[in-house]
């Protein structure tokens, strides 16, 4: 009995001592508490807060997680810590604190969406939103996608986006056009970190647009002139530069070489120095090409620099410069090669943006942007001439080759385009949504060698409203509009509206399901030569109206089997009005033939995009995409080629196209097989040979890499793996099998 009482007393003493020690220790703990909210003022749950002791020699860390009302409480012993706040898709925050025993501090934060996150889209609305809730259909490529494809040029990656087709005149350096949603190549607005880079009223030549220092590409399908004004007729493509995130500078060096005497090398430097982040890159590429006069040289310089005054007050400057020189052998499938024609391109863009807040609900942005394009096309000597007297092609070079009807005319043209502007935007947020209002002013300039003696200029301005409202947690409504005042066609008003609704939330056989619908209108200004042409027989037409579009789409996103399968499907319909064509004009004295430009043509595009992604095994990912794009020319009274007549499909836009991606990763080894498929396309040789269609083809690319550790990796890439003979544009043979081997070395980049 005595022994039992003694044992009970000892156990009671130990229990009281332990509780007392724990209470005593708790009383000496420091506490960091606060509330976490998003841009609208709504609370954020699930934020992971980690405190790592300064100069820690182990992985010891103290953690906490924010609750449903956004509150958190982090307890930790006295000392110095680096504290991080992490939750996708929000910007990570990091702070250094020193706590004394028993000290309590409060840190309330407003977390912004991370623009570089794969779950966030910047381009679909005036303010960034999560892509899952966007009413407008969109596709995002991340840096991981770029590395897996080992893509060098932007156009090569865009080929695997739903609703995109390419027109490329030959191999490396050939003029490259992008058709989005069945629209013309000039119907896609292209932005580089928010800076418009289209030639005024025209398309972007993607032939020298590389992916150096790029972390993200966003593609929004559907008319978006309500946000972006002219040129956003069928959609918008935006590339977003890399930002430095590591306190220790990150350096990446690469070098590669391969088929066709090709060589490429470059470097990237990025990091975070206090409140200053930076990322710069440079690359050089050269190839001899696969035939005579097919060499290509490309140089890229880029930079992204930011200064963070506070979490809600930032400045950013982005720069990008591409220069290239390409030999242009011509339509060698039909004509002899041109041995001396060359094309030089110089593209530059710069953008500055100041973001700041005034109170918990107001956010503002002031931005300035400039881009210019310099083009030089020269054919100094005649390489072949036509013996047909009606071709009006006399021989001017004794060594020129005689042909029956093809002529090599000599010429020199230099064109310069510039667009510069500024904008201001204010946004007001509430937990259920927000509204943005903005103003943009832009000056466009051009100097064209075929319009001698004229410096061309027009001023454009516009104001827009964009709103987003979520009356129910499952429902998102958006609406907006823009009034655009153009120096040529005057003022036009274009609206947009959309809805997104979550049908189901789940994480089993039937996972999350969401439906969406979108409507928008687009406008595109005429080219400078279409409005201001000065030739007596071929004058411009200053009364041209803008080319217009009305687009709508409806889609569904569904996840299955615990998110191992993702399905995205959409139906779209686009109508294009007042398309500009060139028509003859009678009665101009001294002109045997005369003509100018008119708003005459009408076309439509309708179809579906389907993407299925599955991960059957931990190391295997499969992605399949299919696009059905039923385009039609509805009216074309001035068609000069039978391929352009009503009833035909729009030029170089296939009815059927698709892609297949197979991605494997096993320890340090990765393999990526990408296939692209296209059906028969309407096309024209424009040599009056009578060809009106271009055969379909299937092309496969293979990319693989192995990580040796210590920052060293070896990679190889084979494009057109099976050496398929095809032409993206009639007469211009595409590049054959192209194999390259390279090595990359990375160092630094740690916190």
XYZ file of C-alpha atoms in Angstrom:
751
model
C 0.000 0.000 0.000
C 2.794 2.392 0.938
C 4.654 1.516 -2.270
C 1.584 2.198 -4.394
C 1.030 5.600 -2.751
C 4.677 6.509 -3.201
C 4.559 5.564 -6.922
C 1.401 7.642 -7.457
C 3.006 10.652 -5.766
C 6.086 10.452 -7.985
C 3.972 10.205 -11.178
C 1.850 13.150 -10.081
C 4.990 15.212 -9.400
C 6.411 14.416 -12.847
C 3.124 15.296 -14.564
C 2.855 18.633 -12.753
C 6.507 19.413 -13.589
C 5.980 18.653 -17.274
C 2.858 20.803 -17.492
C 4.591 23.621 -15.634
C 7.596 23.418 -17.940
C 5.377 23.480 -21.031
C 3.383 26.458 -19.718
C 6.623 28.216 -18.828
C 8.085 27.540 -22.265
C 4.888 28.737 -23.963
C 4.990 31.916 -21.994
C 8.487 32.641 -23.358
C 7.540 31.924 -26.987
C 7.278 34.868 -29.371
C 4.152 35.117 -31.529
C 3.611 36.477 -35.040
C -0.071 36.865 -35.860
C -2.079 38.516 -38.586
C -4.692 38.254 -41.324
C -4.089 37.409 -44.983
C -6.376 38.827 -47.690
C -6.410 38.912 -51.497
C -6.668 41.942 -53.799
C -10.433 42.115 -53.337
C -10.190 42.049 -49.549
C -11.360 38.452 -49.194
C -9.626 36.189 -46.690
C -7.124 33.567 -47.880
C -6.968 30.189 -46.190
C -4.302 27.542 -46.591
C -1.309 29.896 -46.750
C 1.748 28.036 -45.480
C 3.899 30.172 -43.144
C 7.425 28.925 -42.494
C 10.031 30.418 -40.143
C 13.627 29.258 -40.683
C 16.173 30.269 -38.016
C 18.939 32.518 -39.290
C 22.211 30.679 -39.906
C 20.393 27.376 -39.389
C 22.599 24.309 -39.817
C 19.655 21.889 -40.082
C 16.263 21.752 -41.737
C 14.516 22.802 -38.533
C 11.613 25.163 -39.172
C 8.493 26.425 -37.433
C 5.256 26.405 -39.420
C 1.664 27.563 -39.325
C -1.270 27.661 -41.772
C -3.883 30.374 -42.211
C -7.450 29.411 -41.321
C -10.705 29.961 -43.197
C -10.919 33.583 -42.056
C -7.342 34.268 -43.192
C -5.894 34.412 -39.661
C -2.653 32.767 -38.576
C -0.636 32.429 -35.360
C 3.025 31.423 -35.547
C 4.739 30.582 -32.251
C 8.549 30.331 -32.091
C 11.403 30.733 -29.613
C 13.342 33.956 -29.318
C 15.805 34.517 -32.146
C 16.228 35.709 -35.753
C 14.194 34.149 -38.552
C 13.455 34.330 -42.259
C 9.682 33.988 -42.577
C 7.992 32.972 -45.838
C 4.337 33.097 -46.854
C 3.580 30.579 -49.628
C 0.444 29.521 -51.451
C -0.196 29.088 -55.144
C -1.155 31.041 -57.153
C -0.179 34.057 -54.995
C 3.122 35.913 -54.936
C 5.436 34.516 -52.267
C 6.428 36.945 -49.513
C 9.557 36.810 -47.393
C 10.594 38.816 -44.318
C 13.445 38.833 -41.792
C 12.471 39.247 -38.126
C 14.230 39.118 -34.772
C 12.057 38.224 -31.773
C 12.726 38.491 -28.071
C 11.191 36.079 -25.566
C 7.432 36.575 -25.136
C 7.259 39.247 -27.841
C 4.086 39.523 -29.950
C 3.900 41.128 -33.379
C 1.157 41.576 -35.943
C 1.752 41.324 -39.698
C -1.285 41.679 -41.959
C -0.678 41.028 -45.667
C -2.546 41.460 -48.921
C -1.360 38.776 -51.341
C -1.384 39.453 -55.075
C -1.761 36.800 -57.749
C 1.581 35.683 -59.190
C 1.646 36.731 -62.888
C 4.098 33.947 -63.765
C 1.997 31.184 -62.211
C 0.522 28.595 -64.562
C -2.769 29.027 -62.689
C -2.997 32.784 -63.324
C -3.725 34.605 -66.564
C -2.809 38.260 -66.998
C -4.147 38.876 -70.510
C -7.808 37.795 -70.253
C -8.952 40.776 -68.144
C -7.698 44.152 -67.002
C -6.481 42.597 -63.735
C -4.912 39.118 -63.304
C -7.334 36.295 -62.527
C -7.101 32.558 -61.958
C -7.338 30.846 -65.336
C -9.858 28.331 -64.017
C -12.409 31.144 -63.562
C -11.735 33.009 -66.826
C -14.794 33.256 -69.107
C -12.515 33.817 -72.130
C -10.894 30.618 -73.507
C -7.140 30.680 -72.965
C -3.988 28.559 -73.085
C -0.808 29.020 -71.058
C 2.702 27.759 -71.815
C 5.156 27.920 -68.902
C 8.939 27.764 -68.752
C 8.609 24.067 -68.027
C 6.736 23.588 -71.316
C 9.433 25.523 -73.166
C 12.188 23.387 -71.638
C 10.365 20.129 -72.343
C 9.879 21.025 -76.007
C 13.384 22.551 -76.086
C 11.706 25.144 -78.295
C 13.908 27.911 -79.656
C 11.375 29.988 -81.613
C 8.012 31.182 -80.305
C 6.211 29.980 -83.439
C 7.367 26.389 -82.871
C 5.669 26.356 -79.470
C 2.487 28.125 -80.598
C 1.924 25.283 -83.055
C 0.818 23.112 -80.104
C -1.837 25.552 -78.855
C -5.505 24.884 -79.684
C -6.833 26.880 -82.619
C -3.416 27.966 -83.937
C -2.039 27.304 -87.418
C 1.168 28.594 -89.036
C 2.216 29.839 -92.437
C 6.006 29.689 -92.827
C 7.807 30.416 -96.092
C 10.542 27.814 -95.930
C 13.094 26.944 -93.290
C 14.828 29.043 -90.598
C 14.278 32.757 -91.206
C 11.335 32.337 -93.553
C 8.484 34.782 -92.991
C 6.210 33.264 -90.336
C 2.552 34.120 -89.785
C 0.199 32.914 -87.039
C -3.526 32.323 -87.638
C -5.611 32.211 -84.448
C -9.221 31.055 -84.337
C -9.512 31.076 -88.122
C -8.750 34.803 -88.367
C -6.219 36.462 -90.650
C -2.619 36.718 -89.482
C -3.148 40.446 -88.805
C -6.108 39.667 -86.513
C -3.949 38.625 -83.537
C -2.576 41.292 -81.235
C 0.879 40.426 -79.888
C 2.194 41.873 -76.617
C 5.645 41.617 -75.050
C 5.252 42.312 -71.323
C 2.272 44.509 -72.145
C 3.922 46.340 -75.082
C 2.084 46.037 -78.448
C 4.511 44.928 -81.176
C 2.311 44.553 -84.280
C 3.201 46.701 -87.239
C 0.327 49.222 -87.348
C -2.658 47.475 -88.915
C -0.551 44.462 -89.809
C 0.699 41.104 -88.564
C 3.829 40.139 -86.635
C 6.567 38.268 -88.471
C 7.559 35.565 -85.951
C 10.604 34.403 -87.965
C 13.166 35.805 -85.492
C 11.105 35.771 -82.266
C 12.990 33.519 -79.848
C 12.050 32.269 -76.374
C 15.166 33.475 -74.563
C 14.424 34.880 -71.098
C 10.710 34.069 -71.473
C 8.864 32.378 -68.597
C 5.305 32.355 -69.862
C 3.177 32.653 -73.013
C -0.541 33.417 -72.760
C -2.954 32.903 -75.662
C -6.492 34.288 -75.349
C -8.903 33.204 -78.087
C -11.731 35.493 -79.161
C -12.073 39.201 -79.951
C -10.515 41.344 -77.204
C -10.636 44.864 -78.661
C -12.692 45.927 -75.636
C -9.445 45.667 -73.656
C -6.712 46.088 -76.249
C -8.201 48.204 -79.034
C -7.179 47.725 -82.635
C -5.713 44.408 -83.928
C -7.303 42.156 -81.251
C -9.833 40.801 -83.760
C -9.397 37.045 -83.221
C -7.328 36.968 -80.024
C -4.239 38.085 -78.141
C -0.834 36.492 -77.593
C 1.351 37.827 -74.778
C 4.865 36.748 -73.822
C 6.052 37.475 -70.284
C 9.727 37.740 -69.371
C 11.536 35.921 -66.584
C 12.006 37.673 -63.219
C 14.866 37.159 -60.833
C 13.791 35.492 -57.569
C 16.956 34.229 -55.857
C 19.227 36.200 -53.543
C 22.266 34.481 -54.975
C 22.627 35.292 -58.709
C 21.501 32.482 -61.023
C 23.639 31.951 -64.126
C 22.791 29.698 -67.053
C 25.110 29.032 -70.007
C 24.337 26.859 -73.022
C 25.900 25.849 -76.309
C 24.622 23.555 -79.064
C 25.325 22.542 -82.628
C 24.025 20.176 -85.279
C 22.604 19.704 -88.742
C 22.937 22.248 -91.546
C 26.082 23.722 -89.939
C 23.928 25.115 -87.131
C 25.322 26.593 -83.944
C 23.664 28.350 -81.035
C 24.859 29.705 -77.716
C 23.763 32.066 -74.992
C 23.667 33.068 -71.350
C 21.166 34.253 -68.759
C 21.773 36.067 -65.466
C 19.033 36.692 -62.913
C 18.655 37.374 -59.227
C 17.276 39.433 -56.393
C 19.304 42.161 -54.730
C 17.317 43.569 -51.825
C 14.302 45.264 -53.399
C 15.748 45.029 -56.912
C 15.119 42.029 -59.166
C 16.826 41.523 -62.510
C 17.007 39.085 -65.397
C 19.090 39.524 -68.549
C 19.873 37.181 -71.428
C 21.718 37.088 -74.735
C 21.869 34.461 -77.470
C 23.290 33.938 -80.950
C 22.134 31.471 -83.607
C 23.546 30.717 -87.035
C 22.742 28.058 -89.629
C 23.764 27.396 -93.206
C 20.315 26.118 -94.183
C 19.375 23.204 -96.395
C 19.903 24.743 -99.815
C 21.432 27.653 -101.721
C 20.994 31.087 -100.128
C 19.273 29.585 -97.084
C 21.609 30.828 -94.324
C 20.156 32.527 -91.255
C 21.642 34.539 -88.376
C 19.688 35.688 -85.312
C 20.734 37.662 -82.229
C 18.605 38.267 -79.129
C 19.108 40.590 -76.151
C 16.540 40.975 -73.379
C 16.130 42.316 -69.875
C 13.551 42.563 -67.102
C 14.229 44.850 -64.126
C 12.003 45.631 -61.153
C 12.160 47.735 -58.003
C 9.836 46.942 -55.112
C 9.214 49.901 -52.823
C 6.676 47.818 -50.885
C 4.272 44.961 -51.437
C 1.844 47.322 -53.176
C 4.266 49.743 -54.835
C 6.509 48.545 -57.680
C 8.324 49.763 -60.782
C 9.268 47.534 -63.738
C 11.208 47.981 -66.991
C 11.348 45.351 -69.743
C 13.481 45.405 -72.896
C 13.739 43.045 -75.844
C 15.821 43.291 -79.030
C 15.981 40.861 -81.962
C 18.049 41.279 -85.105
C 18.245 38.748 -87.929
C 19.487 38.315 -91.472
C 18.098 35.577 -93.729
C 18.714 34.377 -97.246
C 15.480 34.058 -99.249
C 15.799 31.326 -101.895
C 12.128 31.734 -102.876
C 9.572 29.184 -104.067
C 12.151 26.592 -105.020
C 9.484 23.902 -105.438
C 8.355 25.790 -108.567
C 11.117 28.229 -109.541
C 14.929 28.232 -109.648
C 16.504 29.366 -106.360
C 17.172 33.046 -105.865
C 20.852 33.289 -104.967
C 21.117 36.818 -103.615
C 17.785 37.924 -102.146
C 18.062 38.696 -98.430
C 15.787 39.903 -95.656
C 16.925 41.794 -92.565
C 14.650 42.310 -89.546
C 15.228 44.399 -86.442
C 12.616 44.283 -83.718
C 12.774 46.215 -80.437
C 10.303 46.694 -77.592
C 10.481 48.544 -74.290
C 7.893 48.875 -71.561
C 7.794 50.622 -68.191
C 5.048 50.178 -65.590
C 4.406 51.693 -62.181
C 1.948 49.802 -59.954
C 0.768 51.276 -56.653
C -2.171 51.207 -54.237
C -4.041 53.934 -52.416
C -5.926 52.225 -49.657
C -7.143 48.648 -49.208
C -9.517 48.677 -52.214
C -7.766 50.806 -54.851
C -4.945 49.776 -57.168
C -3.478 51.854 -59.992
C -1.033 51.443 -62.863
C 0.717 53.937 -65.122
C 2.603 52.539 -68.101
C 4.589 53.610 -71.120
C 5.596 51.480 -74.093
C 7.448 51.703 -77.389
C 8.230 49.230 -80.147
C 9.750 49.495 -83.580
C 10.314 47.238 -86.546
C 12.956 47.768 -89.234
C 12.740 45.734 -92.435
C 15.208 45.621 -95.295
C 14.505 43.406 -98.292
C 16.928 43.387 -101.185
C 17.283 41.469 -104.438
C 20.246 43.171 -106.126
C 20.743 40.831 -109.104
C 18.584 38.824 -111.488
C 19.073 35.046 -111.160
C 16.433 33.874 -113.665
C 14.276 35.521 -116.311
C 11.190 34.624 -118.363
C 11.372 33.936 -122.079
C 7.634 34.517 -122.401
C 7.254 37.929 -124.044
C 4.097 38.620 -122.033
C 6.031 38.339 -118.760
C 7.808 41.665 -119.422
C 11.005 40.250 -117.964
C 14.065 41.028 -120.097
C 17.394 39.458 -119.161
C 19.576 41.892 -117.180
C 22.199 39.477 -115.830
C 24.286 37.440 -118.328
C 24.453 34.524 -115.876
C 20.677 34.440 -115.227
C 18.839 31.182 -115.934
C 16.149 31.168 -118.621
C 12.659 29.941 -117.633
C 9.415 29.822 -119.549
C 7.413 32.192 -117.366
C 9.117 32.970 -114.063
C 10.862 36.283 -113.510
C 13.319 37.423 -110.876
C 12.773 41.171 -110.508
C 15.443 43.219 -108.726
C 14.428 45.610 -105.960
C 15.385 47.244 -102.672
C 12.850 48.162 -100.005
C 13.269 49.515 -96.482
C 10.332 49.954 -94.124
C 10.336 51.445 -90.651
C 7.474 51.225 -88.169
C 7.181 52.681 -84.696
C 4.419 52.768 -82.116
C 4.723 54.537 -78.766
C 2.159 55.293 -76.118
C 1.182 55.513 -72.487
C -1.715 54.300 -70.403
C -3.312 54.727 -66.994
C -5.580 52.322 -65.149
C -7.400 52.333 -61.816
C -9.094 49.318 -60.249
C -11.489 49.133 -57.333
C -11.849 45.785 -55.536
C -14.457 44.350 -53.248
C -14.722 40.755 -51.955
C -17.374 39.953 -54.589
C -15.491 41.485 -57.541
C -14.085 44.693 -58.913
C -14.079 47.187 -61.749
C -11.214 48.701 -63.769
C -11.189 51.876 -65.834
C -8.363 52.876 -68.132
C -7.153 55.263 -70.803
C -4.568 54.639 -73.529
C -2.932 56.977 -76.031
C -0.718 55.809 -78.872
C 1.230 57.384 -81.717
C 2.032 55.287 -84.795
C 4.747 56.232 -87.273
C 5.988 54.719 -90.506
C 8.458 55.389 -93.287
C 7.915 53.138 -96.307
C 10.201 53.042 -99.337
C 7.262 52.389 -101.693
C 5.612 55.584 -100.399
C 8.539 57.964 -101.004
C 8.831 61.355 -99.378
C 6.202 60.760 -96.719
C 6.558 60.333 -92.992
C 3.288 58.689 -92.022
C 1.669 59.215 -88.642
C -1.616 58.651 -86.880
C -2.738 59.138 -83.302
C -5.095 56.758 -81.524
C -6.681 56.873 -78.106
C -9.224 54.861 -76.190
C -10.944 54.433 -72.864
C -12.221 51.185 -71.415
C -14.187 49.693 -68.533
C -13.782 46.114 -67.364
C -15.744 44.596 -64.470
C -15.874 41.261 -62.691
C -18.562 40.185 -60.247
C -19.064 36.951 -58.310
C -22.565 36.985 -56.748
C -22.102 33.332 -55.753
C -18.850 31.428 -54.978
C -19.454 29.208 -58.030
C -20.385 32.015 -60.443
C -18.198 34.650 -62.145
C -19.635 37.338 -64.421
C -17.553 39.740 -66.477
C -18.433 42.621 -68.782
C -16.700 45.584 -70.319
C -16.392 47.879 -73.285
C -14.124 50.308 -75.044
C -14.498 53.518 -77.027
C -11.659 53.682 -79.563
C -10.866 56.929 -81.407
C -8.630 56.125 -84.385
C -6.808 58.605 -86.603
C -8.269 56.967 -89.725
C -11.749 55.574 -89.099
C -12.908 57.749 -86.198
C -14.653 56.420 -83.076
C -15.972 52.914 -82.554
C -17.410 51.216 -79.446
C -16.780 47.506 -78.850
C -18.152 45.386 -75.951
C -17.219 42.090 -74.321
C -19.034 39.856 -71.808
C -18.581 36.426 -70.268
C -19.727 33.991 -67.620
C -17.999 31.140 -65.796
C -19.815 28.682 -63.511
C -18.499 25.789 -61.407
C -20.904 22.889 -61.903
C -19.188 20.582 -59.445
C -16.334 20.458 -56.938
C -14.803 17.087 -56.208
C -11.692 14.940 -56.000
C -12.716 11.472 -57.090
C -13.918 9.830 -60.243
C -15.796 13.015 -61.093
C -13.656 15.977 -60.163
C -14.091 19.697 -60.687
C -16.325 20.734 -63.584
C -16.763 24.265 -64.917
C -18.627 25.769 -67.886
C -17.969 29.135 -69.492
C -19.259 31.365 -72.288
C -17.748 34.457 -73.896
C -18.756 37.134 -76.414
C -16.582 39.895 -77.832
C -16.156 42.280 -80.734
C -12.942 43.215 -82.495
C -11.666 45.976 -84.776
C -8.509 46.426 -86.849
C -7.241 49.630 -88.382
C -6.059 49.698 -92.034
C -2.371 49.489 -92.880
C -0.594 52.758 -93.638
C -0.335 52.012 -97.362
C -4.048 51.154 -97.520
C -4.983 54.576 -96.154
C -2.168 56.868 -97.297
C -0.883 55.447 -100.608
C 0.319 58.277 -102.895
C 0.866 56.519 -106.224
C -1.218 58.197 -108.939
C -2.526 54.878 -110.248
C -2.693 53.058 -106.911
C -3.736 55.619 -104.285
C -4.749 54.828 -100.750
C -8.309 55.155 -99.515
C -8.650 57.496 -96.500
C -12.337 56.521 -96.115
C -11.677 52.912 -95.158
C -13.648 51.514 -92.250
C -12.057 49.199 -89.670
C -12.134 45.464 -90.277
C -14.471 43.990 -87.653
C -15.319 40.736 -85.926
C -17.979 39.275 -83.670
C -16.932 36.187 -81.784
C -18.484 33.924 -79.196
C -17.498 30.665 -77.580
C -18.788 28.166 -75.031
C -16.732 25.535 -73.261
C -16.410 23.051 -70.427
C -13.469 21.933 -68.273
C -13.670 18.591 -66.447
C -11.238 16.690 -64.245
C -11.550 12.940 -63.692
C -9.983 10.135 -61.689
C -8.562 12.279 -58.873
C -7.224 14.907 -61.297
C -5.269 12.352 -63.326
C -7.376 13.228 -66.370
C -8.255 16.734 -67.553
C -10.585 17.472 -70.450
C -11.175 20.881 -71.987
C -13.581 21.399 -74.876
C -14.966 24.529 -76.506
C -17.113 25.547 -79.451
C -16.345 28.856 -81.170
C -17.894 30.966 -83.908
C -16.261 34.021 -85.467
C -17.667 36.370 -88.096
C -15.352 38.775 -89.924
C -16.762 41.909 -91.591
C -15.468 44.736 -93.811
C -12.300 42.855 -94.750
C -10.141 45.100 -96.907
C -9.366 44.034 -100.483
C -7.681 45.613 -103.492
C -9.917 46.413 -106.445
C -9.529 48.071 -109.819
C -10.631 51.651 -110.525
C -11.455 52.980 -113.965
C -11.065 56.453 -115.393
C -7.780 57.679 -113.880
C -5.963 59.591 -116.675
C -2.571 58.209 -117.667
C -3.118 54.829 -115.991
C -3.614 51.717 -118.069
C -4.581 49.909 -114.885
C -5.468 51.550 -111.574
C -6.796 50.379 -108.256
C -7.216 51.081 -104.554
C -8.532 49.454 -101.371
C -12.149 48.802 -100.356
C -14.072 47.219 -97.443
C -15.648 44.404 -99.454
C -15.026 40.933 -98.028
C -16.902 38.794 -95.537
C -15.761 35.518 -93.924
C -16.527 33.228 -91.030
C -14.884 30.603 -88.889
C -16.559 28.077 -86.607
C -15.475 24.868 -84.982
C -14.210 23.227 -81.822
C -11.050 22.775 -79.775
C -10.560 19.722 -77.571
C -7.609 19.004 -75.261
C -7.225 15.850 -73.144
C -4.390 15.485 -70.625
C -3.788 12.331 -68.631
C -1.140 11.035 -66.261
C -1.564 7.239 -66.205
C 1.772 6.726 -64.426
C 3.820 8.890 -62.122
C 6.529 9.265 -64.762
C 4.312 9.515 -67.856
C 2.129 12.365 -69.147
C 0.060 12.283 -72.343
C -1.576 15.331 -73.941
C -3.728 15.211 -77.057
C -5.271 18.168 -78.852
C -7.642 18.480 -81.804
C -9.004 21.529 -83.655
C -11.884 21.539 -86.125
C -11.892 24.921 -87.906
C -14.555 25.273 -90.595
C -13.679 28.542 -92.335
C -15.405 30.009 -95.388
C -14.958 32.980 -97.717
C -18.501 34.402 -97.879
C -17.916 37.432 -100.102
C -14.842 38.457 -102.112
C -15.733 40.542 -105.188
C -12.109 41.543 -105.862
C -10.495 38.095 -105.565
C -7.446 37.931 -107.864
C -6.804 34.208 -107.343
C -9.294 31.350 -107.532
C -8.183 30.175 -104.058
C -9.707 33.372 -102.634
C -13.151 33.048 -104.206
C -16.357 32.652 -102.152
C -17.076 29.126 -100.971
C -13.413 28.251 -100.404
C -11.866 27.846 -96.991
C -9.714 30.699 -95.759
C -6.126 30.603 -96.944
C -3.705 28.316 -95.027
C -6.175 27.405 -92.283
C -6.738 23.624 -92.127
C -10.128 22.102 -91.423
C -8.502 19.456 -89.188
C -5.368 19.825 -87.081
C -4.062 18.424 -83.834
C -1.123 17.491 -81.666
C 0.117 14.687 -79.430
C 2.642 15.081 -76.607
C 4.305 12.224 -74.725
C 6.365 13.338 -71.732
C 8.400 10.940 -69.608
C 10.667 11.668 -66.653
C 12.728 8.983 -64.946
C 15.112 10.175 -62.264
C 17.583 12.455 -64.083
C 16.441 11.583 -67.591
C 13.614 13.214 -69.543
C 12.145 12.478 -72.966
C 9.567 14.497 -74.867
C 7.913 13.342 -78.108
C 5.735 15.929 -79.863
C 3.645 15.312 -82.951
C 1.744 17.875 -85.003
C -0.868 16.939 -87.598
C -2.644 19.048 -90.188
C -5.106 18.242 -92.945
C -5.388 19.657 -96.446
C -5.370 23.449 -96.587
C -6.584 25.913 -99.188
C -3.535 27.714 -100.558
C -2.258 29.464 -103.672
C 1.108 29.545 -105.392
C 0.420 33.149 -106.546
C 2.436 32.299 -109.664
C -0.759 31.608 -111.639
C 0.082 27.909 -111.904
C -3.385 26.933 -110.745
C -2.544 25.256 -107.408
C -5.300 25.875 -104.846
C -4.599 23.318 -102.106
C -1.707 22.187 -99.958
C -1.426 18.587 -98.749
C -1.647 17.708 -95.075
C 1.230 16.215 -93.133
C 2.306 14.780 -89.785
C 5.552 15.931 -88.186
C 7.250 14.588 -85.071
C 9.897 16.189 -82.858
C 11.954 14.436 -80.197
C 13.702 16.142 -77.277
C 15.644 14.463 -74.488
C 17.926 15.562 -71.663
C 19.997 14.089 -68.847
C 20.967 15.917 -65.654
C 24.478 14.969 -64.484
C 24.169 17.034 -61.307
C 26.237 20.005 -60.181
C 24.303 22.137 -62.669
C 25.461 20.267 -65.780
C 22.954 18.766 -68.220
C 23.232 17.310 -71.707
C 20.359 17.653 -74.150
C 19.510 16.761 -77.729
C 16.673 17.680 -80.054
C 15.544 16.297 -83.412
C 12.871 18.263 -85.267
C 11.055 16.611 -88.164
C 12.245 13.270 -86.825
C 11.146 11.235 -89.866
C 12.392 13.799 -92.419
C 8.888 14.515 -93.720
C 8.744 16.458 -96.994
C 6.072 19.130 -96.718
C 5.342 22.815 -97.291
C 3.635 25.148 -94.840
C 3.195 27.537 -97.789
C 3.012 26.301 -101.364
C 6.380 26.406 -103.093
C 8.493 26.762 -99.932
C 9.917 23.398 -98.761
C 10.030 23.080 -94.974
C 13.200 22.192 -93.093
C 14.134 18.513 -93.191
C 15.375 16.452 -90.264
C 17.338 18.764 -87.957
C 19.351 17.169 -85.125
C 21.196 19.186 -82.491
C 23.225 18.321 -79.425
C 23.913 20.761 -76.621
C 25.099 21.243 -73.067
C 23.810 23.558 -70.362
C 25.564 24.684 -67.208
C 23.707 26.336 -64.332
C 25.171 27.623 -61.099
C 24.147 29.896 -58.246
C 20.504 30.726 -57.812
C 20.095 29.718 -54.182
C 18.246 31.615 -51.509
